[in-house]
Coordinates of C-alpha atoms in Angstrom, one line a residue:
X1 CA 66.5 87.2 72.9
X2 CA 67.5 89.3 75.9
X3 CA 66.5 88.5 79.5
X4 CA 64.7 91.8 80.0
X5 CA 62.6 93.9 77.8
X6 CA 64.5 96.8 76.1
X7 CA 62.5 99.4 78.2
X8 CA 64.1 97.9 81.4
X9 CA 67.7 98.4 80.2
X10 CA 68.0 102.1 81.0
X11 CA 66.4 101.5 84.4
X12 CA 68.8 98.7 85.1
X13 CA 71.8 100.8 84.0
X14 CA 70.6 103.6 86.3
X15 CA 70.2 101.2 89.2
X16 CA 73.8 100.0 88.6
X17 CA 75.1 103.5 88.4
X18 CA 73.3 104.4 91.7
X19 CA 74.7 101.3 93.4
X20 CA 78.3 102.1 92.2
X21 CA 78.0 105.7 93.4
X22 CA 77.0 104.3 96.8
X23 CA 80.1 102.0 96.8
X24 CA 82.4 105.0 96.1
X25 CA 80.7 107.3 98.6
X26 CA 81.0 104.8 101.4
X27 CA 84.5 103.7 100.4
X28 CA 85.7 107.3 100.9
X29 CA 83.6 107.9 104.0
X30 CA 85.0 104.9 105.9
X31 CA 88.5 105.1 104.5
X32 CA 89.2 108.0 106.8
X33 CA 88.6 105.8 109.9
X34 CA 90.8 103.0 108.7
X35 CA 93.7 105.4 108.1
X36 CA 93.1 107.5 111.2
X37 CA 96.4 106.8 112.9
X38 CA 98.3 107.7 109.7
X39 CA 96.1 110.8 109.2
X40 CA 96.6 111.9 112.8
X41 CA 100.4 112.0 112.2
X42 CA 100.2 113.6 108.8
X43 CA 97.6 116.3 109.5
X44 CA 97.7 116.9 113.3
X45 CA 101.4 116.3 114.1
X46 CA 101.0 112.9 115.9
X47 CA 100.4 112.0 119.5
X48 CA 97.2 111.2 121.5
X49 CA 95.6 114.7 121.0
X50 CA 96.3 114.3 117.2
X51 CA 94.4 111.0 117.1
X52 CA 91.6 112.5 119.1
X53 CA 91.3 115.4 116.7
X54 CA 91.3 112.9 113.8
X55 CA 88.6 110.8 115.3
X56 CA 86.6 113.9 116.2
X57 CA 86.7 114.6 112.5
X58 CA 85.0 111.3 111.9
X59 CA 82.4 112.0 114.6
X60 CA 81.6 115.5 113.2
X61 CA 81.0 113.9 109.8
X62 CA 78.1 112.0 111.4
X63 CA 76.5 115.4 112.3
X64 CA 76.8 116.6 108.7
X65 CA 75.0 113.6 107.2
X66 CA 71.5 114.6 108.3
X67 CA 72.1 118.1 107.0
X68 CA 73.2 116.7 103.6
X69 CA 70.1 114.4 103.6
X70 CA 67.8 117.4 104.2
X71 CA 69.4 119.6 101.7
X72 CA 69.9 117.1 98.9
X73 CA 66.4 115.6 99.6
X74 CA 64.9 119.0 98.9
X75 CA 67.0 119.3 95.7
X76 CA 65.9 115.9 94.7
X77 CA 62.2 116.7 95.2
X78 CA 62.6 120.0 93.4
X79 CA 64.9 119.1 90.4
X80 CA 64.8 115.3 90.3
X81 CA 66.8 112.5 91.9
X82 CA 69.2 112.2 88.9
X83 CA 70.4 115.8 89.2
X84 CA 70.6 115.6 93.0
X85 CA 72.7 112.4 92.8
X86 CA 75.0 114.0 90.2
X87 CA 75.4 117.0 92.5
X88 CA 76.2 114.9 95.5
X89 CA 78.7 112.7 93.6
X90 CA 80.4 115.8 92.2
X91 CA 80.7 117.3 95.7
X92 CA 82.1 114.0 97.0
X93 CA 84.6 113.7 94.1
X94 CA 85.9 117.2 94.6
X95 CA 86.3 116.7 98.3
X96 CA 88.0 113.3 97.8
X97 CA 90.5 114.7 95.3
X98 CA 91.1 117.7 97.4
X99 CA 91.9 115.5 100.3
X100 CA 94.5 113.6 98.3
X101 CA 96.1 116.9 97.4
X102 CA 96.1 118.5 100.8
X103 CA 99.3 119.9 102.2
X104 CA 100.4 118.2 105.5
X105 CA 101.1 119.5 109.0
X106 CA 104.8 119.7 108.2
X107 CA 104.0 122.1 105.4
X108 CA 101.3 124.4 106.8
X109 CA 100.9 123.5 110.5
X110 CA 97.5 123.4 112.1
X111 CA 95.9 124.6 108.9
X112 CA 96.3 121.1 107.4
X113 CA 94.0 119.6 110.1
X114 CA 91.5 122.4 109.7
X115 CA 91.4 121.8 105.9
X116 CA 91.0 118.1 106.4
X117 CA 88.1 118.5 108.8
X118 CA 86.4 120.9 106.4
X119 CA 86.7 118.4 103.6
X120 CA 85.4 115.7 105.8
X121 CA 82.3 117.8 106.5
X122 CA 81.8 118.2 102.7
X123 CA 82.2 114.5 102.2
X124 CA 79.7 113.6 105.0
X125 CA 77.3 116.2 103.7
X126 CA 77.4 114.6 100.3
X127 CA 77.1 111.1 101.7
X128 CA 74.0 112.1 103.6
X129 CA 72.4 113.3 100.4
X130 CA 73.7 110.6 98.2
X131 CA 72.6 107.6 100.3
X132 CA 69.1 108.8 101.0
X133 CA 68.8 110.0 97.4
X134 CA 69.9 106.6 96.1
X135 CA 67.3 104.8 98.3
X136 CA 64.6 107.1 97.1
X137 CA 65.7 106.8 93.4
X138 CA 65.8 103.0 93.6
X139 CA 62.4 102.9 95.2
X140 CA 60.9 105.1 92.6
X141 CA 62.5 103.3 89.6
X142 CA 62.2 99.7 90.8
X143 CA 59.4 97.5 89.5
X144 CA 56.7 97.3 92.2
X145 CA 57.2 93.6 92.9
X146 CA 61.0 94.1 93.5
X147 CA 61.1 97.3 95.5
X148 CA 62.3 95.7 98.7
X149 CA 65.1 93.8 96.9
X150 CA 66.2 96.7 94.8
X151 CA 66.3 99.3 97.7
X152 CA 68.2 96.8 99.9
X153 CA 71.0 97.0 97.3
X154 CA 71.8 100.5 98.5
X155 CA 72.7 99.0 101.9
X156 CA 74.7 96.2 100.3
X157 CA 76.6 98.7 98.2
X158 CA 77.5 100.8 101.2
X159 CA 79.0 97.7 102.9
X160 CA 80.9 96.8 99.7
X161 CA 82.4 100.3 99.8
X162 CA 83.4 99.9 103.4
X163 CA 85.0 96.5 102.7
X164 CA 86.9 98.0 99.8
X165 CA 88.2 100.7 102.2
X166 CA 89.3 98.1 104.6
X167 CA 91.1 96.1 101.9
X168 CA 92.9 99.0 100.2
X169 CA 93.9 100.7 103.5
X170 CA 95.2 97.3 104.8
X171 CA 97.1 96.7 101.6
X172 CA 98.6 100.2 101.6
X173 CA 99.7 99.9 105.3
X174 CA 101.1 96.4 104.7
X175 CA 103.1 97.3 101.6
X176 CA 104.5 100.7 102.5
X177 CA 106.9 101.6 105.4
X178 CA 105.7 104.1 108.0
X179 CA 107.9 106.8 106.5
X180 CA 106.4 106.1 103.0
X181 CA 102.9 106.2 104.5
X182 CA 103.5 109.5 106.2
X183 CA 105.3 111.0 103.2
X184 CA 103.0 110.2 100.3
X185 CA 101.5 106.7 100.7
X186 CA 98.4 107.9 102.6
X187 CA 97.3 109.7 99.4
X188 CA 97.1 106.5 97.3
X189 CA 93.7 105.1 98.7
X190 CA 92.1 108.6 98.3

C-alpha cells in the first residue's frame, strides 16, 4: 500500500517539478555573481571598470525581476500557472544556453558585454515570474493543512540552487587554470 492516495501522486510530482525548476532558476541567477571576476575579463576586457560593468549587470537583473513577476503573474492568472511556469522555464533555458554560447570580448569587442547584459535581463525577468509563480502554484495545489510547509519549499529550493552555484563555480575555478577559465572553462557551469 502506498503512503499517499493515488490522487495525490500527480500533485506531488507537480510540486517536485516546481521545486526543481526553482533550483535551476536560482542556480543560474546566482552563478553569474560567483563567476563575476572571470566574466568581467571574458566579456568586458578586464580591469576595475570591467568588474563594475559585470556587477552592474547583476544589479540590473534585480530591476527586471519585478517586471517578470508582473508579466508572468498576469499570464498565470489568464492561462494557468502550469503554462506560465513552462514559459518562464523556457525563457530561462534559452537565456542560459545562449550565455554559454556567447562570443567573448576578444571576438566581438564591447558587443559581448552588451549581449551578456541583455541575456541577464531575460534571465532575471524569467526568475521574477518563475519564483512568484511557483509560490502561487504551490499554495494553490497544496493540501490546506500543509500550505505553509509546501510554500516554504520554494524558498528552500532557491537556496539549494544558490548553493549549487557556489559549489560548481568553486570547483570550476579550483580545477581549471586562469587561462582555461578565460578561454572556455567559464562556459561549463552554464
